[in-house]
PDB file of C-alpha atoms in Angstrom:
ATOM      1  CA  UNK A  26       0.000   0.000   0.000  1.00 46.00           C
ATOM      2  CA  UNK A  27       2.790   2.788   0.960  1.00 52.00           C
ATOM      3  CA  UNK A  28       4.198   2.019  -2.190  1.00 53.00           C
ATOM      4  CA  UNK A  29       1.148   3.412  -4.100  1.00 54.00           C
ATOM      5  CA  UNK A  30       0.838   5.955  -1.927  1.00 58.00           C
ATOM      6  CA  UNK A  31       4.763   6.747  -2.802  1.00 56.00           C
ATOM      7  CA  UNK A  32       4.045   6.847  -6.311  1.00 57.00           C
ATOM      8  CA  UNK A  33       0.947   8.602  -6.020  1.00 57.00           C
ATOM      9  CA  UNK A  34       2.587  11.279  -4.680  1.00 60.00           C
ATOM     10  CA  UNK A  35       5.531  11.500  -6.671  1.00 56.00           C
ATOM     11  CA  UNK A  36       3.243  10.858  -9.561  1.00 57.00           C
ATOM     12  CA  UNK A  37       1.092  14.326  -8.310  1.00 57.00           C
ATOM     13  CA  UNK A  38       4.490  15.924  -8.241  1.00 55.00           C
ATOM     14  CA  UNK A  39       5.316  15.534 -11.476  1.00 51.00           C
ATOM     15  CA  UNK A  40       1.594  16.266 -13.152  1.00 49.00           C
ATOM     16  CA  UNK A  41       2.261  20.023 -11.460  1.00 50.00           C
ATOM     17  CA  UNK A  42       5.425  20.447 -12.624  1.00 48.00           C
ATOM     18  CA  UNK A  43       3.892  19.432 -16.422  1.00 44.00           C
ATOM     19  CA  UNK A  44       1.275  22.209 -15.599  1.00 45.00           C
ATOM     20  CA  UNK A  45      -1.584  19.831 -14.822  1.00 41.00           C
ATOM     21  CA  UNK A  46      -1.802  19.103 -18.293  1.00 40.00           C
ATOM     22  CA  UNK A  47      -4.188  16.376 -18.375  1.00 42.00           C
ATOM     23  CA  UNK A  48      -7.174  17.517 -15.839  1.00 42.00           C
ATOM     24  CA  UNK A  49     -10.381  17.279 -16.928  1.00 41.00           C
ATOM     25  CA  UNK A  50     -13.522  17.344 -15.961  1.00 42.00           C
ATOM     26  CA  UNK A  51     -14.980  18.806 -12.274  1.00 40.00           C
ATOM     27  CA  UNK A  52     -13.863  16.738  -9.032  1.00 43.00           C
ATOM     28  CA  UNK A  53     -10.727  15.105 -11.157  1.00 41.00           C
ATOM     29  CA  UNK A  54      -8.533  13.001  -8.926  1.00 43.00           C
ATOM     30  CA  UNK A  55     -10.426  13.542  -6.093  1.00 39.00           C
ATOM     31  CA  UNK A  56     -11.384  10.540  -4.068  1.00 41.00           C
ATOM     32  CA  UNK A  57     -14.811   9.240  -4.321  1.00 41.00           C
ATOM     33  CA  UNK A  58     -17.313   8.666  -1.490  1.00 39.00           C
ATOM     34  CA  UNK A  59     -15.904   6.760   1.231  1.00 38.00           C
ATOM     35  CA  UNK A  60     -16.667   3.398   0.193  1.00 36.00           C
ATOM     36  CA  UNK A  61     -14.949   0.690   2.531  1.00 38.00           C
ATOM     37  CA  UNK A  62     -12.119  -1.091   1.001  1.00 39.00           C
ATOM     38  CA  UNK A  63     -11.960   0.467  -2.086  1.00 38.00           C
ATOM     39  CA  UNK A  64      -9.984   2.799  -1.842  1.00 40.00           C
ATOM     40  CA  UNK A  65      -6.399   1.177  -2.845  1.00 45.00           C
ATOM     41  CA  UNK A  66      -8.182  -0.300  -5.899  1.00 48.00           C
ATOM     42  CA  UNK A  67      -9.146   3.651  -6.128  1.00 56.00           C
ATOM     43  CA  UNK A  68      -6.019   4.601  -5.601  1.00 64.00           C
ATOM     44  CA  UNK A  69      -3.985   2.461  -8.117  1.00 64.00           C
ATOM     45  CA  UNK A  70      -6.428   3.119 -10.795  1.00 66.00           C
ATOM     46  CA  UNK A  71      -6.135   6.874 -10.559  1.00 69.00           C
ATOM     47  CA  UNK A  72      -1.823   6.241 -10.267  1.00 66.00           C
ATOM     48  CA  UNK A  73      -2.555   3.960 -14.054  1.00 67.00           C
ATOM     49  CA  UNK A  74      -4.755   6.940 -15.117  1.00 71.00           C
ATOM     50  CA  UNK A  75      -1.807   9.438 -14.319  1.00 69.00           C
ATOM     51  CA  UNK A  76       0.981   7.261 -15.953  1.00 69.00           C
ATOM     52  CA  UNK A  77      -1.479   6.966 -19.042  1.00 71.00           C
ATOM     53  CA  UNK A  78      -1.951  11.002 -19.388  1.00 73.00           C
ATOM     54  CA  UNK A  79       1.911  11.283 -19.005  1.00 73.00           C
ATOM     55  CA  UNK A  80       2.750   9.179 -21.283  1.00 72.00           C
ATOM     56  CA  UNK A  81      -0.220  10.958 -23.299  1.00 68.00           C
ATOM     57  CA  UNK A  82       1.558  13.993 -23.290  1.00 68.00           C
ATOM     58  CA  UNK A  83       4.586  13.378 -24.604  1.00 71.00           C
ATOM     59  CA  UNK A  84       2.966  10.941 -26.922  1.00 72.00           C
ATOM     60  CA  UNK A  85       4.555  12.629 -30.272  1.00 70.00           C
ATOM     61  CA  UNK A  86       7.865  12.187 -28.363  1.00 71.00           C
ATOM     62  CA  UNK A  87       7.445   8.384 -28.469  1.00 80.00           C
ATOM     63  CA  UNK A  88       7.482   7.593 -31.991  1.00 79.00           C
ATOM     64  CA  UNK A  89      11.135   5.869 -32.272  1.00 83.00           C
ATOM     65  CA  UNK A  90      11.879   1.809 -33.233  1.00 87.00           C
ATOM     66  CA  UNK A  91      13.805   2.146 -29.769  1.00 90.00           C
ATOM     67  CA  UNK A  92      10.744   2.762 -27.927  1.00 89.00           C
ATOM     68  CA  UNK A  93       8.631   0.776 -29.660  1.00 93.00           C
ATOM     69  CA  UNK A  94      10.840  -1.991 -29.325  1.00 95.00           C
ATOM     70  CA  UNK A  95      12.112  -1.392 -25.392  1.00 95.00           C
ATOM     71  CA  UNK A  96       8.320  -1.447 -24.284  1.00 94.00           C
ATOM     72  CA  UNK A  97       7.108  -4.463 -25.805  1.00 95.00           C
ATOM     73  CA  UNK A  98      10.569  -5.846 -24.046  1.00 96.00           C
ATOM     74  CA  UNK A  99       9.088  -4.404 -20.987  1.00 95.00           C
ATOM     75  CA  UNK A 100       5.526  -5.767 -21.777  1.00 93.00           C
ATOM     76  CA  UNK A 101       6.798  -9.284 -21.856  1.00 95.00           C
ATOM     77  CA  UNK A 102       9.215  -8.914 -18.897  1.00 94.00           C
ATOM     78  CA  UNK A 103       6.245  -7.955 -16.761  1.00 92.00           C
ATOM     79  CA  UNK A 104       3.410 -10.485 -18.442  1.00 92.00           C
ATOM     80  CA  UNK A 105       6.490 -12.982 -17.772  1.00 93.00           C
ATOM     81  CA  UNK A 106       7.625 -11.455 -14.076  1.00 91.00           C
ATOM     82  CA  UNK A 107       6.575 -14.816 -12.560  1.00 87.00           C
ATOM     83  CA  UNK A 108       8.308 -16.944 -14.727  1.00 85.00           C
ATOM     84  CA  UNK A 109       5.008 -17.821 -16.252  1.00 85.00           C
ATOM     85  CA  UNK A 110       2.170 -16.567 -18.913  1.00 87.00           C
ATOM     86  CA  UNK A 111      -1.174 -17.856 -19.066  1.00 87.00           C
ATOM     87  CA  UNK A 112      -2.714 -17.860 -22.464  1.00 89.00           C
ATOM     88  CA  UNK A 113      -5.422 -15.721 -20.905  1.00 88.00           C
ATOM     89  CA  UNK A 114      -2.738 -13.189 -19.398  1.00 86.00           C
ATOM     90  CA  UNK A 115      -1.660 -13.100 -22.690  1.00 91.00           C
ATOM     91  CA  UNK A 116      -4.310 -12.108 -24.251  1.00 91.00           C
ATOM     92  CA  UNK A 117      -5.063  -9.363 -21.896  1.00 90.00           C
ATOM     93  CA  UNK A 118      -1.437  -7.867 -22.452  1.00 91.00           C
ATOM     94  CA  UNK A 119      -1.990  -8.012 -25.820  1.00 92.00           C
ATOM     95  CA  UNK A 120      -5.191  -6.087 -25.607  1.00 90.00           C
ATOM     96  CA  UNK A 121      -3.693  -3.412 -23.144  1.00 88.00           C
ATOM     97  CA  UNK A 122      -1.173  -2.858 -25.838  1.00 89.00           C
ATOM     98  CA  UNK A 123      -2.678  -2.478 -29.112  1.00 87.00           C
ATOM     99  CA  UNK A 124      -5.246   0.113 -26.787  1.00 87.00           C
ATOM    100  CA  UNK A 125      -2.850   2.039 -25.396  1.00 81.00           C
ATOM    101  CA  UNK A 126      -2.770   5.338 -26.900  1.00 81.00           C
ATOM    102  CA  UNK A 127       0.616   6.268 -26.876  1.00 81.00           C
ATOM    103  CA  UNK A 128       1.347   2.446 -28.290  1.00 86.00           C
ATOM    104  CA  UNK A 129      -0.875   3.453 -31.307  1.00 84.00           C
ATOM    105  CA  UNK A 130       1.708   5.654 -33.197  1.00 85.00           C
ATOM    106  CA  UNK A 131       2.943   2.012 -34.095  1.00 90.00           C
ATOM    107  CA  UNK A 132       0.656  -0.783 -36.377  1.00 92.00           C
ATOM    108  CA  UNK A 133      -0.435  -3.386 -34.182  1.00 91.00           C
ATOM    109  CA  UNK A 134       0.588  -6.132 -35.642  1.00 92.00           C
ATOM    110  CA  UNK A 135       4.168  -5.259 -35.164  1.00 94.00           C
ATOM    111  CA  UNK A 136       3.768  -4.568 -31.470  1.00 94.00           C
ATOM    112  CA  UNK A 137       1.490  -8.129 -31.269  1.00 94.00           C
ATOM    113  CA  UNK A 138       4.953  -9.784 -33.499  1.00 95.00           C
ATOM    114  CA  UNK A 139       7.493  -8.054 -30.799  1.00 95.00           C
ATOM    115  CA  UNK A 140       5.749  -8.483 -27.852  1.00 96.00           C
ATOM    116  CA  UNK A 141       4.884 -12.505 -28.643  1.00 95.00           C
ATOM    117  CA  UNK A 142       8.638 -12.837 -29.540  1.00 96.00           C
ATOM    118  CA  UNK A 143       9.728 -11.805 -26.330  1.00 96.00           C
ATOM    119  CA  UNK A 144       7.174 -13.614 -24.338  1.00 95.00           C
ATOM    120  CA  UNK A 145       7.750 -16.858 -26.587  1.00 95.00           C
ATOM    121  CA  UNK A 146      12.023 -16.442 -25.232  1.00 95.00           C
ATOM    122  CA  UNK A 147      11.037 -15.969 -21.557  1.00 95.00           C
ATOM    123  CA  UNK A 148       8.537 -18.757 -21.730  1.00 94.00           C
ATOM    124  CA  UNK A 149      11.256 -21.270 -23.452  1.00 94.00           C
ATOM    125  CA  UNK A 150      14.129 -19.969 -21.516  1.00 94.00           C
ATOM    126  CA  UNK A 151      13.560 -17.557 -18.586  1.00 94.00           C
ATOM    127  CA  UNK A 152      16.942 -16.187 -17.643  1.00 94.00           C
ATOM    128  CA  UNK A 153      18.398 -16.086 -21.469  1.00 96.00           C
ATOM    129  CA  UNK A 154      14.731 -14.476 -22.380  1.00 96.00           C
ATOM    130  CA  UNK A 155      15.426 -11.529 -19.648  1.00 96.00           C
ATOM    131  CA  UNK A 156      18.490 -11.110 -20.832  1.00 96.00           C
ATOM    132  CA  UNK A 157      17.642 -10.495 -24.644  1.00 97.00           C
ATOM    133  CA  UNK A 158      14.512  -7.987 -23.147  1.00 96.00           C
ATOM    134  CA  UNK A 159      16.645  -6.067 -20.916  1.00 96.00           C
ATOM    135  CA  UNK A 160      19.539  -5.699 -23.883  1.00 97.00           C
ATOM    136  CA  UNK A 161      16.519  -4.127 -26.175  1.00 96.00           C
ATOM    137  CA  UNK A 162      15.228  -1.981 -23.189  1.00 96.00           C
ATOM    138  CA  UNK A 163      18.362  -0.623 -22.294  1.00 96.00           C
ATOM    139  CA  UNK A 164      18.328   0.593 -26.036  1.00 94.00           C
ATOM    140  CA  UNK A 165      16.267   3.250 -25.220  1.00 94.00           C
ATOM    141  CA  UNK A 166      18.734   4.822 -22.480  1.00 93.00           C
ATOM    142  CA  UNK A 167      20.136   7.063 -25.318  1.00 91.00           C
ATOM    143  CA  UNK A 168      16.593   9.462 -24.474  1.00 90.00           C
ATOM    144  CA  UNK A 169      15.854  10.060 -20.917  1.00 89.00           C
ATOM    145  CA  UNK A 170      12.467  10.865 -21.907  1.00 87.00           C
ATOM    146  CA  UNK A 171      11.760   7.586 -23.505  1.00 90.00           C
ATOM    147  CA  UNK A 172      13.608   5.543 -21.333  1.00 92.00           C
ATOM    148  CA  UNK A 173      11.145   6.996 -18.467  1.00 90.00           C
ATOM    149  CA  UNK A 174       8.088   6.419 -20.905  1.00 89.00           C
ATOM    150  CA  UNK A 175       9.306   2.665 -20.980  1.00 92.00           C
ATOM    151  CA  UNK A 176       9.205   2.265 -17.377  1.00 91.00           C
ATOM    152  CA  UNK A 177       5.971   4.238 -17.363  1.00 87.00           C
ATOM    153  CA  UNK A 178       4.607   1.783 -20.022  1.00 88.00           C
ATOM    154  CA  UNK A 179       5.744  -1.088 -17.838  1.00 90.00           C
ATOM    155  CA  UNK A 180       3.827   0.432 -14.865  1.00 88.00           C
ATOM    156  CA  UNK A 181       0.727   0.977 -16.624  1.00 84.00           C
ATOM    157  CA  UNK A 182       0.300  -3.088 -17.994  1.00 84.00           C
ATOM    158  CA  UNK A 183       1.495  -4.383 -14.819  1.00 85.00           C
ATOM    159  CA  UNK A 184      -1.034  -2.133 -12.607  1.00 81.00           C
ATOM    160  CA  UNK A 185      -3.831  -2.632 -15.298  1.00 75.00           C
ATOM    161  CA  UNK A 186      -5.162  -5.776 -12.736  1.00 76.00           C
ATOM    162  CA  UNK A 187      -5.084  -3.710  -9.845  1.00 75.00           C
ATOM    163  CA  UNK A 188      -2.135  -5.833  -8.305  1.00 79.00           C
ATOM    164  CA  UNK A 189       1.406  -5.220  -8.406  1.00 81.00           C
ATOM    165  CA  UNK A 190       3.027  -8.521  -8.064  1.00 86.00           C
ATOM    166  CA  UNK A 191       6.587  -8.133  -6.277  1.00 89.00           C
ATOM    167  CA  UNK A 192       7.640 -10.075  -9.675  1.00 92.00           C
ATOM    168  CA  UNK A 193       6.098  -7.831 -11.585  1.00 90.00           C
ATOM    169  CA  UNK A 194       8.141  -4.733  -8.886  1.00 90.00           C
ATOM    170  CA  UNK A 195      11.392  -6.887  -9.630  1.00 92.00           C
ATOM    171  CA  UNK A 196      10.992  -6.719 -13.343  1.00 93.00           C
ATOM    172  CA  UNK A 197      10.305  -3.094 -13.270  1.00 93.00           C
ATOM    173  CA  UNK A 198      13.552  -2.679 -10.991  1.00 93.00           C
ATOM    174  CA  UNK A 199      16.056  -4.403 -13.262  1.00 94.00           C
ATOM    175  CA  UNK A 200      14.663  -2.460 -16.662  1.00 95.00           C
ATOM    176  CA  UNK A 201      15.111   1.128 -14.584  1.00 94.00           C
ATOM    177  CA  UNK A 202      18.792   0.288 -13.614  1.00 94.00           C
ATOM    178  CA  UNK A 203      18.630  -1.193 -17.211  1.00 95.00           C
ATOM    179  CA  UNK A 204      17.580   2.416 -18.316  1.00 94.00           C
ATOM    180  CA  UNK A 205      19.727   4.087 -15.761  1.00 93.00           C
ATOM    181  CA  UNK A 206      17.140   5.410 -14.296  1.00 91.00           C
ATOM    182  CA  UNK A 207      15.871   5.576 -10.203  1.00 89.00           C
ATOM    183  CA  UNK A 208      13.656   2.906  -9.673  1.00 87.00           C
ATOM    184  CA  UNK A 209      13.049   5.029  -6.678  1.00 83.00           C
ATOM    185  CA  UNK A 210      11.348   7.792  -9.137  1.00 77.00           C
ATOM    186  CA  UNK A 211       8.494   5.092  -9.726  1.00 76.00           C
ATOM    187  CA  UNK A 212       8.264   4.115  -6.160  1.00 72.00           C
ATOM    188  CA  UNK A 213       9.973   0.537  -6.681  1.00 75.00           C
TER     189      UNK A 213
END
């Protein structure tokens, strides 16, 4: 939970330093009515909204083959965090990506292609598959910009279930010191 709350915070941080771009609506990010127990599940979804309209706004940034590539990488590391991928899981990755706006400056069938690649490698062979994915993350160091959106991408799939797996935490560690970036900027 204080891990959500970290990001949370640093996520606020960074929205008003980007000028609240993003806001819409009356009452936006403000918690609902006091419903018991749902606020984490509240809480996380708002944190996977923010990623999503940060990654939205530097969306014509993201538009290089080392992006593209480095988060389908990141995709598979986290569908594959626990050393396994249900067909169903999958699936659901799959869907997250080819939805994701940012993802859309790319055709989907190449992001379906890269993405199944890397799972297919993890699946066969965990430790050489991780090994290939965080060589084609670490691609995208060269742009601190996308090398954050990767992580950010990474964040977004993995909290789209509403739990953060400490596999899933793990994965996202290795591909920010990867990036050379602070996993401590995204709370893990």
């Amino acid at each position: 939970m204080a891990m959500w709350d970290k990001i949370k915070d640093q996520a606020k941080t960074f929205q008003q330093s980007q000028g609240n771009r993003g806001a819409s609506g009356p009452g936006h990010g403000m918690p609902g009515p006091g419903r018991s127990g749902s606020s984490s599940g509240g809480s996380k979804a708002q944190l996977i909204g923010l990623f999503k309209s940060q990654l939205a706004s530097v969306k014509t940034e993201l538009k290089s083959g080392a992006y593209r590539d480095a988060s389908m990488a990141m995709c598979a590391l986290v569908a594959a965090a626990d050393g396994q991928v249900e067909p169903a899981e999958r699936q659901r990755v799959e869907e997250l990506i080819v939805t994701n706006e940012v993802l859309q400056n790319f055709p989907a069938d190449q992001l379906r292609k890269l993405f199944n690649q890397h799972v297919d490698r993890l699946v066969g062979n965990f430790e050489l598959g991780k090994s290939e994915a965080l060589q084609v993350i670490a691609k995208a160091a060269k742009k601190p910009a996308e090398a954050r959106a990767v992580i950010q991408t990474g964040m977004v799939i993995a909290g789209a279930d509403g739990v953060f797996e400490p596999s899933e935490q793990y994965a996202i560690r290795e591909a920010c010191t990867a990036l050379g970036v602070s996993p401590s900027e995204f709370g893990v």
